[in-house]
C-alpha positions as a printed Julia matrix, in Angstrom:
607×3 Matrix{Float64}:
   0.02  -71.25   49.89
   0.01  -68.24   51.93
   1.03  -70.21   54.91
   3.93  -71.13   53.02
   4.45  -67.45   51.63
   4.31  -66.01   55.38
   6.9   -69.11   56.51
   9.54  -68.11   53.85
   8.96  -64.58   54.51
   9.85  -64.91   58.41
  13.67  -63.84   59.65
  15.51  -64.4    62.39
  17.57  -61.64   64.13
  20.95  -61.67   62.79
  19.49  -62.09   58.93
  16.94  -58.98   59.66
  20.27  -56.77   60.9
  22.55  -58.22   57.99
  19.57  -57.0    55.41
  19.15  -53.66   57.56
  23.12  -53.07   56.77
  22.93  -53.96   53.04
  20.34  -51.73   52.55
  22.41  -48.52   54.08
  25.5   -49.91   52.01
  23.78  -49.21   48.82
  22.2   -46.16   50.25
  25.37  -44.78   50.91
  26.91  -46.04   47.33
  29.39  -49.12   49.1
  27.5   -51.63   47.58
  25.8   -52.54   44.06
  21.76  -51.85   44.09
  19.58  -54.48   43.32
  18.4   -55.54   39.45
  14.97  -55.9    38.45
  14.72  -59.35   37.01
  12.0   -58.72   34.37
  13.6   -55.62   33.19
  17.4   -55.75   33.74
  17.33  -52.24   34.93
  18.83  -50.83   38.78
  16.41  -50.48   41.28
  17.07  -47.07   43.12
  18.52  -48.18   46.65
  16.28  -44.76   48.17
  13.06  -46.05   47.9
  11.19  -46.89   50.67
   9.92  -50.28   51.68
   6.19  -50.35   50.82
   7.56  -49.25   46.95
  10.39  -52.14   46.71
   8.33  -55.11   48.15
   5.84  -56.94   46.51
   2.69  -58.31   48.31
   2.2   -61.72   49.56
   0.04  -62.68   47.54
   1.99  -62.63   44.43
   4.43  -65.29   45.28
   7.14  -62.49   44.1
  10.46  -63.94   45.44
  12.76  -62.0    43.55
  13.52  -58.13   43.65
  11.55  -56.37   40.87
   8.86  -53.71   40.48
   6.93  -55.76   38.16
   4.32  -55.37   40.74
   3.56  -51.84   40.09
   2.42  -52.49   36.24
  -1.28  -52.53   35.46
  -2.67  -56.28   35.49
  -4.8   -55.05   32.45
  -2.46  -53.21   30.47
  -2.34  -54.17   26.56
   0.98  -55.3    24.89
   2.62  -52.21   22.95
   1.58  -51.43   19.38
   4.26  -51.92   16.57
   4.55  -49.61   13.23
   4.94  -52.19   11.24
   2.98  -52.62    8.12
   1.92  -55.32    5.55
   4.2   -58.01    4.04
   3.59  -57.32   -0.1
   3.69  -60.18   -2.49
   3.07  -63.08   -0.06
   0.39  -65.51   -0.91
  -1.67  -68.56    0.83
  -1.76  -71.7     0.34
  -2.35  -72.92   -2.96
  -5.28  -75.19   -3.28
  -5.36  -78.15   -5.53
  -9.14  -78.89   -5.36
 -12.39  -77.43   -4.38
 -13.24  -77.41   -0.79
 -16.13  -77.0     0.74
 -17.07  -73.67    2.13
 -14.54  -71.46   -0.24
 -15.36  -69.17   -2.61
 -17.54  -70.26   -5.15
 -16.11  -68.2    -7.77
 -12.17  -68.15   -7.68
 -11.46  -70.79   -5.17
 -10.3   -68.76   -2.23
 -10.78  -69.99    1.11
 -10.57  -66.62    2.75
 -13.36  -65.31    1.76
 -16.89  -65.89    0.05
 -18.53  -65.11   -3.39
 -20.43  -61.93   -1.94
 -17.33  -60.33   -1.22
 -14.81  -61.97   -3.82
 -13.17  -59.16   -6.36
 -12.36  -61.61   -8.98
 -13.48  -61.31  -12.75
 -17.27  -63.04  -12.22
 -16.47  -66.5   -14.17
 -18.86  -67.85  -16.6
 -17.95  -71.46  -15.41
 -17.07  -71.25  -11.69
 -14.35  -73.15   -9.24
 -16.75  -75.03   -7.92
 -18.62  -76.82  -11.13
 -14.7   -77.17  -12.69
 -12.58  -77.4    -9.97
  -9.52  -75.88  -12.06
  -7.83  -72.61  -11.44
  -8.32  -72.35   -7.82
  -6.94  -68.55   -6.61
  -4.53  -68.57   -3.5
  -5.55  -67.54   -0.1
  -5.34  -64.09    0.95
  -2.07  -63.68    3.74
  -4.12  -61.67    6.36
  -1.92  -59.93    8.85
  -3.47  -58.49   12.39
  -1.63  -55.1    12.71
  -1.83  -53.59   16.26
  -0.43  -50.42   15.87
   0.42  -47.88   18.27
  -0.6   -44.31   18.34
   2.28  -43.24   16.07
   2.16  -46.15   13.71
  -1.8   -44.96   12.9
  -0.67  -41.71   12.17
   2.3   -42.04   10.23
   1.7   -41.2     6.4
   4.66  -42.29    4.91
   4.34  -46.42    7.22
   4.63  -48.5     4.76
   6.4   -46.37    2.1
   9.63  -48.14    0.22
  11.85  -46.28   -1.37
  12.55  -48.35   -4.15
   9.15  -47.59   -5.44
  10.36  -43.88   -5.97
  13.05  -44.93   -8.53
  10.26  -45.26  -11.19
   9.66  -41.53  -10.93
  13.23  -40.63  -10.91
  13.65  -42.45  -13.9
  11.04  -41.01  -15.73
  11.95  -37.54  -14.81
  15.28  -38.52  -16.49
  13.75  -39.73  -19.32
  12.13  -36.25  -19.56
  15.07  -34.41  -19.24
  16.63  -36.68  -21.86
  14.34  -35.93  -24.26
  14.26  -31.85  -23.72
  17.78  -32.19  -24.25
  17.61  -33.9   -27.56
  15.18  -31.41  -28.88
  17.55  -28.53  -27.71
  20.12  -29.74  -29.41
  18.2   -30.64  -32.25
  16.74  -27.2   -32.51
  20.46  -25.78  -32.19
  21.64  -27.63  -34.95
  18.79  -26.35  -36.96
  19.22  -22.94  -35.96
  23.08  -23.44  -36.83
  22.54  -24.63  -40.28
  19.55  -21.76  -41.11
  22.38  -19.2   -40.05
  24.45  -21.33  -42.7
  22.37  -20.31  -45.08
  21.95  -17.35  -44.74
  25.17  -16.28  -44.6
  25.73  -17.83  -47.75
  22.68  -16.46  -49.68
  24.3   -12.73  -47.82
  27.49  -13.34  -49.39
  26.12  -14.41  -52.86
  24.02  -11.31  -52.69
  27.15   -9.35  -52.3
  28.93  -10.97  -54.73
  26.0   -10.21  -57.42
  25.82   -6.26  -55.69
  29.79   -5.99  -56.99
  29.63   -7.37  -59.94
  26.76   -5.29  -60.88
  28.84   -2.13  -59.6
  31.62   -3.09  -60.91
  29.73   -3.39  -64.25
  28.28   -0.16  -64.29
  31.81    1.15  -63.3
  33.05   -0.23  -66.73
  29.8     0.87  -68.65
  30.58    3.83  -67.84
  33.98    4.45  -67.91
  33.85    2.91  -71.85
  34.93   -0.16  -71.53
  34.8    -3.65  -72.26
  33.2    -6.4   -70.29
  36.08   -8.12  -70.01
  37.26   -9.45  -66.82
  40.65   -8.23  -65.34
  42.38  -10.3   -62.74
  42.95   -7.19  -60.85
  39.4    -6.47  -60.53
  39.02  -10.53  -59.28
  41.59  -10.45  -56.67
  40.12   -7.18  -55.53
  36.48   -8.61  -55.53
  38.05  -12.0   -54.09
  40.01   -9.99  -50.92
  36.54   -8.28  -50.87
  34.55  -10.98  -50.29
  37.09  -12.88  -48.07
  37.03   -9.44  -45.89
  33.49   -9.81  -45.98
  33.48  -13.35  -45.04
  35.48  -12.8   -41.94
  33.76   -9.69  -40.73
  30.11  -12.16  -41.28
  31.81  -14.89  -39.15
  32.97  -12.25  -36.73
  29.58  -11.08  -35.79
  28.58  -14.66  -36.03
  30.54  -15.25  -32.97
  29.06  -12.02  -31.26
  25.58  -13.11  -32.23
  25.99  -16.44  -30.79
  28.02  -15.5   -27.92
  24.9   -13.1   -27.15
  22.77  -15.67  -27.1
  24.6   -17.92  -24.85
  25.21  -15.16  -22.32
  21.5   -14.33  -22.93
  20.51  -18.23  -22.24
  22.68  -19.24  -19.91
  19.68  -19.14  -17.5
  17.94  -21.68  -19.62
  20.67  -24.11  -20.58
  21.23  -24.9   -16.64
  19.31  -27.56  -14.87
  18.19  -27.52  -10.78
  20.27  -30.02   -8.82
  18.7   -30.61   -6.24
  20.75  -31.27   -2.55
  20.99  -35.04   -1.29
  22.36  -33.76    1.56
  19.78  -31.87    4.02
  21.91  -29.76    6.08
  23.4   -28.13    2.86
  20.3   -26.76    1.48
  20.02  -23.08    2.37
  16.79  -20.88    2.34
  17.51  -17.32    1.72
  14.15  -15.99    0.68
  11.66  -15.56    3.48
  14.32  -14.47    6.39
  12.91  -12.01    8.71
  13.8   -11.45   12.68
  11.82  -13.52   15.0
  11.06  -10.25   16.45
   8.97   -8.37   14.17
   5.29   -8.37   13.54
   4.32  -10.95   10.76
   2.72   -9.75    7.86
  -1.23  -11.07    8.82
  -1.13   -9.6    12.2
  -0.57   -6.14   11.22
  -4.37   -5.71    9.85
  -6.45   -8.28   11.1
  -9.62   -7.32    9.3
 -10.66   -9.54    6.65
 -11.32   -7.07    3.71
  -7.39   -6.02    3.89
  -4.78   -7.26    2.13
  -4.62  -10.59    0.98
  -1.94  -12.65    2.19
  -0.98  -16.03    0.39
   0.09  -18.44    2.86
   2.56  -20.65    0.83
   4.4   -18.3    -0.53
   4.04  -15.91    2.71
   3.34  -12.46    0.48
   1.35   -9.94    0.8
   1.55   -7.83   -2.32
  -1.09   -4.71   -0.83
  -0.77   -2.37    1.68
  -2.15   -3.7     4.78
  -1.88   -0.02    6.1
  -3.93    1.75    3.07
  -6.3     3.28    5.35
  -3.67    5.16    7.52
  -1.59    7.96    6.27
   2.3     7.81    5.53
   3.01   10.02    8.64
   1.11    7.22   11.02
   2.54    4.05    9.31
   6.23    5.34   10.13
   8.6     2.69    8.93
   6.04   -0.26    9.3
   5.09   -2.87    6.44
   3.86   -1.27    3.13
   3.99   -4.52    1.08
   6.03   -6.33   -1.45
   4.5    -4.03   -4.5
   5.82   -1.42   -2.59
   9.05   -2.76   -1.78
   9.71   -3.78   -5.28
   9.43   -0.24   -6.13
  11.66    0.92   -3.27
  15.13    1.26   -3.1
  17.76    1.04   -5.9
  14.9    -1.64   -7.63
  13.9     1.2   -10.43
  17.3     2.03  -11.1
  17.89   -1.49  -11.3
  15.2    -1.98  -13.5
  16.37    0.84  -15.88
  19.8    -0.51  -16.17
  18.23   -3.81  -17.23
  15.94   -1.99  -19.74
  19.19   -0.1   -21.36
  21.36   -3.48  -21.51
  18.54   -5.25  -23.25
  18.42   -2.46  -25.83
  22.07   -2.22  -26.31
  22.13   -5.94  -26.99
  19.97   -5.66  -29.48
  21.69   -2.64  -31.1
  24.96   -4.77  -31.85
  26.58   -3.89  -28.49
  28.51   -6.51  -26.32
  26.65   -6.11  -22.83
  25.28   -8.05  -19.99
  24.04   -6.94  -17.04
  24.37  -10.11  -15.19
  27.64  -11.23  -16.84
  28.87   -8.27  -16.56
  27.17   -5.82  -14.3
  30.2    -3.37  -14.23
  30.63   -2.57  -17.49
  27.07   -2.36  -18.04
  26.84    0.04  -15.16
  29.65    2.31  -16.09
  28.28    1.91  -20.16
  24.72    2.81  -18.72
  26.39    6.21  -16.68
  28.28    7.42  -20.02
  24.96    7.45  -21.86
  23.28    9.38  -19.71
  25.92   11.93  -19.11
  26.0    12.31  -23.11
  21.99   12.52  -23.17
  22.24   15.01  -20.81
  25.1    17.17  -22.54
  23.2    16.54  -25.96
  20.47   18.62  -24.4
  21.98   21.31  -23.04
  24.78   21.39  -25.72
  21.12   21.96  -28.44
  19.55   24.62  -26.15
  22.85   26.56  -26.0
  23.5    26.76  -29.79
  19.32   27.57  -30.38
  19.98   30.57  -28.31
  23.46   31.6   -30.22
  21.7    31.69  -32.91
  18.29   32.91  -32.29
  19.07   35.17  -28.65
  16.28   35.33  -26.32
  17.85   34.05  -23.4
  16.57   37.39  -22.05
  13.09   35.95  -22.45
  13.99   32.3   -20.16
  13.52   34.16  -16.67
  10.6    35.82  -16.91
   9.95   38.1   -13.42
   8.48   37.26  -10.53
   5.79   39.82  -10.06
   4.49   38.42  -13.75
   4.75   34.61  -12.66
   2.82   35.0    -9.36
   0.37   37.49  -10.38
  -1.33   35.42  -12.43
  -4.64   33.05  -10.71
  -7.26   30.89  -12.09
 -10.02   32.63   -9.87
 -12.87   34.14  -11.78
 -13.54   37.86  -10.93
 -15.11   40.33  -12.49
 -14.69   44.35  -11.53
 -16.66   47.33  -12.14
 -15.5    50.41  -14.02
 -14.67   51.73  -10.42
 -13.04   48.92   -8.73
 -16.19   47.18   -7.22
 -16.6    42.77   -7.81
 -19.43   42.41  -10.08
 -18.95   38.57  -10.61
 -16.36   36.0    -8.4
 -15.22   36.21   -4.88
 -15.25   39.12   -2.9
 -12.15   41.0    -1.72
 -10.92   39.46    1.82
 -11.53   42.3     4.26
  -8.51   42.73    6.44
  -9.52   41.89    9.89
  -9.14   44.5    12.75
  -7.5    44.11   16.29
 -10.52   45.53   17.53
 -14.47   43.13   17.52
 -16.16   43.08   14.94
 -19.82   42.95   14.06
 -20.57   42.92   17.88
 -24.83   43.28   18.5
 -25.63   44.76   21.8
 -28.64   46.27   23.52
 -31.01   44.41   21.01
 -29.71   46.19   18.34
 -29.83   44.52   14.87
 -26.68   46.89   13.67
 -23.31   48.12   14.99
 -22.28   51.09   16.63
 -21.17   53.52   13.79
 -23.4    52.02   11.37
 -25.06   55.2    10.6
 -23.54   59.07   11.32
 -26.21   62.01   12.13
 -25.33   64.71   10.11
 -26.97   67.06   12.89
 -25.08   66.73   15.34
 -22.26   65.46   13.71
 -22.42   61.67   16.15
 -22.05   58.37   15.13
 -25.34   55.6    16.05
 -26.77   52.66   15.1
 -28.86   52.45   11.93
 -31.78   50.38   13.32
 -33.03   52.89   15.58
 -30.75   56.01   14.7
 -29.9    56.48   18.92
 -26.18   58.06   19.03
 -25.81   56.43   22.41
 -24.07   53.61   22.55
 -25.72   52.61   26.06
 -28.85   52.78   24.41
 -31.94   50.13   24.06
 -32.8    49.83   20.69
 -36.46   51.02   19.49
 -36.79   50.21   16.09
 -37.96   53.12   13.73
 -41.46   52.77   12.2
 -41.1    52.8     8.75
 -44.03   56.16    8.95
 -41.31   57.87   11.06
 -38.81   56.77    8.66
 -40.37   58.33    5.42
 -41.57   61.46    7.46
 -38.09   62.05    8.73
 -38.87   62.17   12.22
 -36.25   60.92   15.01
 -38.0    58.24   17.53
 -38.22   58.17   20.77
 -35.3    57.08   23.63
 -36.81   55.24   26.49
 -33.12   55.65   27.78
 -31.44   58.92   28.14
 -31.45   60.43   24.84
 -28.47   62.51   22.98
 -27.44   65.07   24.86
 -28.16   68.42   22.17
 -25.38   70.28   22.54
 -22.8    71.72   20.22
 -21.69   69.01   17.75
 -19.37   67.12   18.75
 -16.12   65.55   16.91
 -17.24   62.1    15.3
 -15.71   59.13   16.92
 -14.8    57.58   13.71
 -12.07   58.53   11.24
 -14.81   58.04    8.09
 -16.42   61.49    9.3
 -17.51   64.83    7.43
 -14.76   67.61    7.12
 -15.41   70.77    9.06
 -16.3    73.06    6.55
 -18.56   69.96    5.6
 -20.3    69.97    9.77
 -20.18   74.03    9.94
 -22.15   74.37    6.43
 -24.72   71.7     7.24
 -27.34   73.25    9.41
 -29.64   70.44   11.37
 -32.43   72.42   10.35
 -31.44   72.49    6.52
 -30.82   68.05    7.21
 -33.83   67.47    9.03
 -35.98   69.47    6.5
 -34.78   68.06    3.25
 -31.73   65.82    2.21
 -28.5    67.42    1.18
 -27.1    66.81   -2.25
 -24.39   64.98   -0.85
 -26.59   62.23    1.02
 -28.37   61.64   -2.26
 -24.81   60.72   -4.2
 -23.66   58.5    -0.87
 -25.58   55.55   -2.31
 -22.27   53.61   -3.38
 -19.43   52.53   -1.84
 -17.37   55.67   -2.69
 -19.74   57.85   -1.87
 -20.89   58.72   -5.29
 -22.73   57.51   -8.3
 -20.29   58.92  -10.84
 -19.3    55.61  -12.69
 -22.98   55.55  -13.49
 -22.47   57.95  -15.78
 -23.12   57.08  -19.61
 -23.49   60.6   -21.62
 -20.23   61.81  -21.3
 -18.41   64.71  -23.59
 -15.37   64.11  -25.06
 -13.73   67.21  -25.32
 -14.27   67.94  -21.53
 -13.12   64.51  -21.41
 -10.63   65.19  -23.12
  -9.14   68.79  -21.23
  -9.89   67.0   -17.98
  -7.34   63.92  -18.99
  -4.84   66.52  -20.0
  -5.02   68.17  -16.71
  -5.01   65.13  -14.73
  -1.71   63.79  -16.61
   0.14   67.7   -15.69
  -1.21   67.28  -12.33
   1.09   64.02  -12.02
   3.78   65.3   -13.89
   4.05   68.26  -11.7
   3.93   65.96   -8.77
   6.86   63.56   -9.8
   8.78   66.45  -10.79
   8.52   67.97   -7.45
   8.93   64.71   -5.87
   7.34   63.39   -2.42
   5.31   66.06   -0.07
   7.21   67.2     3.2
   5.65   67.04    6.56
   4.36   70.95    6.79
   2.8    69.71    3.76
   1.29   67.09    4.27
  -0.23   69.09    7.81
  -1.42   71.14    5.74
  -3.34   69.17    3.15
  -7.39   69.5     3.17
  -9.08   66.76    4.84
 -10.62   64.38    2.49
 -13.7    62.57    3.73
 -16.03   60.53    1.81
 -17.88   63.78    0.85
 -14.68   65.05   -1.05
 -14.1    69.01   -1.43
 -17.78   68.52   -2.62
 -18.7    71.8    -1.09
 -16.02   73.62   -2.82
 -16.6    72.21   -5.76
 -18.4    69.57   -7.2
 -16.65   66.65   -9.44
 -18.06   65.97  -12.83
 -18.32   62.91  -14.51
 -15.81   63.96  -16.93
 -13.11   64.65  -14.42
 -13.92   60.84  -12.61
 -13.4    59.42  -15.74
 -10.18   61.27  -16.47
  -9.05   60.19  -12.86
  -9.89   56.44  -13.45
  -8.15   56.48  -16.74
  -5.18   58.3   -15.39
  -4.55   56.53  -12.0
  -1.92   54.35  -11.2
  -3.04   50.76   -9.76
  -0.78   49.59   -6.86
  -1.51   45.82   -7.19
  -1.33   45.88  -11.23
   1.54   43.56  -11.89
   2.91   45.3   -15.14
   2.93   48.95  -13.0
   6.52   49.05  -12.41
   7.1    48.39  -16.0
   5.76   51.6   -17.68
């Protein structure tokens, strides 16, 4: 055979250069290309040689690329699926081997799903069950896969029929339920008009009672009482017709059905539109205690973003609880609200049918709420005044606090916060040269210099040596390891908080190093004195010194404010006073605390 294969193969000159110059003709397009003879389909003239010819050994005389299949390759799976309602061969007698039970050639007792017979096939021979029709299905990859293989659609008409069925029914009982609604309305319209009826003729007989006469009845009276009740008949049928028409615009939601599209391409989805673009819902918080978000539906009701605050969420997703509240929704919501009330109220409103009107009616009633209000608060006032009273000032609106404080008789915080100190350009409570207190802390009345009151040094260079507490109580001044004061005249204090000059000039050191002064004895408060300590006072001195105080002011305002000579020429007042000049007595402190004028008092500018 291959000797025969390798003789048929063999060409002579002229056929090898007639092949060479069909083979450029259907390169070049000039000529048809060859046909695969297993497949019918065009062989593509530019493949080489090796691709196109078959090997020798295959006895391939004809042009195809059969050759290039796998020898092994299984047939192609099919998606068909099982023929229903076919049957076997029907046997007519019992043959050996079948099922012992029903007959069935197919298969055996152990795995027959027949009703177990009391007397079998085999002992009676008589209803023998068909064979099984078994069907080999080699499917492909898609036919194993495919849920609905197999499905007919006829089969689906049984549910569509029921489903009408259903509807059917629901129908019936609507319309039965209307009809009974329609003839309880019936009758109560006509027990409402013979109600009536009874109402005048009671009237009417009390009318007559009264008026002397007769109960006779006067055909004047029954045409009245007739137009009356036809009037009243109308005007019942006439809201009737409202009532009902309410209710159909009310149910008109109800009385329609679905229908559902037959048609694929014409069924729309409007609801869950969003650009491609933006960040889905689930991505925007991906830890799992967030928000929940329901898949099927694709909401999110929560914030995703609740941790974050409004300024770092910027326009991002807040979800749909918030959106629902968003927007024109609550005013949307409120207009609903207001049309279901004025329906029930007798009024003809929908705010579907009609949103218009119902937007315009909606509008008018609050623009007559509002003018209600305002139109009540104007006549109260009319008629009572006080619109005087409606603006109260500012200083009496914004001086009032909820902060706790209580104050001394003199000013000082007993109980609550303390005052807030105003702060200085200047550093404060600045330790240096192991000091434990600031310069100007504590003034020598000596030498009229300012120190520290740790180790009383009036240099501010100075190291601190803290004062024995034996040196303290014996009045004694310690020790400078640096350079200590310098003891010359006295000079000017460096702070504004110092003694006068008659105050430095009367003080001798001598007299302040001896014994304390009586002024150092009353500096143990803040003002310098412990006047409002004072329990035991006398009331008539108390009394004169008030009076004097309240002249001194007078004369003051009457004169008006102090010029500059004068004020140049105005004693200096320290925190010792005019004490040397004269002493203050509790009396006149008093009078002074009673008499002075508060600057932050709110009601001040009022007296």
């Amino acid at each position: 055979m291959a000797s025969s294969a390798v003789a048929d193969s063999f060409q002579t000159r002229e056929d090898a250069k007639k092949q060479k110059a069909l083979q450029e003709a259907r390169a070049a397009g000039t000529a048809a290309p060859e046909t695969d003879e297993f497949t019918g389909k065009m062989i593509n003239p530019h493949n080489p040689e090796f691709i196109t010819k078959a090997p020798w050994y295959l006895n391939q005389d004809k042009p195809s690329l059969k050759h290039h299949q796998a020898w092994n390759a299984k047939s192609m799976g099919t998606r068909d699926w099982y023929i229903r309602g076919t049957k076997g061969d029907v046997k007519t007698k019992f043959i050996k081997g079948a099922c012992e039970n029903c007959g069935a050639t197919t298969h055996t007792k152990k795995d027959c799903v027949e009703r177990p017979r009391a007397v079998t096939a085999k002992q009676n021979g008589k209803n023998l069950m068909p064979d099984e029709y078994i069907m080999e299905l080699n499917l492909d990859y898609d036919g194993k896969r495919d849920r609905w293989n197999g499905f007919q659609p006829d089969d689906y008409k049984q549910v569509i029929e029921e489903w009408e069925r259903v509807e059917a029914e629901r129908r019936r009982v609507k319309a039965a339920e209307m009809e009974e609604r329609a003839k309880l309305k019936e009758r109560l319209k006509a027990q409402k008009r013979l109600l009536k009826k009874k109402r005048k003729q009671r009237r009417r007989q009390l009318r007559r009672q009264a008026e002397g006469k007769e109960d006779d009845t006067d055909t004047g009276d029954s045409d009245t009482g007739d137009s009356d009740t036809d009037t009243d008949t109308d005007s019942d049928s006439e809201a009737s017709d409202d009532e009902d028409l309410g209710e159909k615009l009310k149910d008109f939601d109800k009385s329609t059905s679905t229908v559902a599209a037959k048609d694929d391409k014409l069924r729309t989805t409007t609801r869950n539109l969003r650009i491609r673009e933006d960040t889905a819902k689930y991505l925007l918080n991906l830890d799992v205690n967030s928000a929940f978000y329901d898949p099927k539906s694709r909401s999110m009701r929560q914030d995703p973003l609740a941790h974050l605050k409004d300024e770092e969420k910027g326009t991002t997703f807040r979800g749909d609880n918030f959106l629902r509240q968003s927007g024109d929704s609550k005013a949307l919501t409120e207009l609903m609200c207001f049309a279901w009330d004025s329906y029930k109220h007798g009024e003809k409103i929908h705010d579907t049918a009609q949103p218009t009107q119902a937007l315009k009616m909606f509008e008018v009633y609050k623009n007559r709420a509002t003018n209600l209000k305002e139109q009540q608060q104007k006549e109260l006032l009319d008629k009572y005044g006080g619109e005087e009273h409606m603006e109260a000032p500012r200083e009496l609106i914004f001086s009032q606090n909820e902060n706790y404080v209580e104050y001394a008789r003199d000013g000082r915080v007993l109980k609550g916060s303390e005052r807030a100190l105003t702060k200085s350009k200047y550093e404060e409570d600045v330790l240096i040269g192991n000091h434990s207190s600031t310069w100007g802390s504590w003034f020598d009345a000596a030498t009229g210099r300012w120190g520290f009151a740790c180790c009383h040094q009036c240099m501010k260079n100075s190291y601190c040596v803290p004062i024995q507490k034996a040196e303290l109580e014996a009045g004694a001044e310690p020790e400078d390891e640096g350079p200590g004061p310098e003891p010359a005249e006295p000079a000017e204090p460096a702070e504004p908080a110092a003694l006068g000059d008659a105050a430095t000039s009367a003080v001798q050191p001598g007299e302040a190093a001896s014994a304390p002064s009586k002024l150092s004895e009353m500096r143990t408060s803040a003002f310098g004195h412990v006047l409002e300590e004072a329990e035991d006072l006398d009331e008539k001195k108390l009394a004169d010194a008030v009076q004097q105080a309240k002249k001194k002011q007078k004369l003051e305002r009457k004169e008006g404010r102090m010029t500059l000579d004068d004020e140049r020429n105005r004693p200096y007042n320290s925190l010792a006073g005019e004490a040397l000049a004269g002493e203050i007595s509790p009396e006149e402190y008093e009078a002074y605390r009673l008499t002075r004028q508060r600057a932050d008092d709110p009601m001040a500018k009022f007296l």
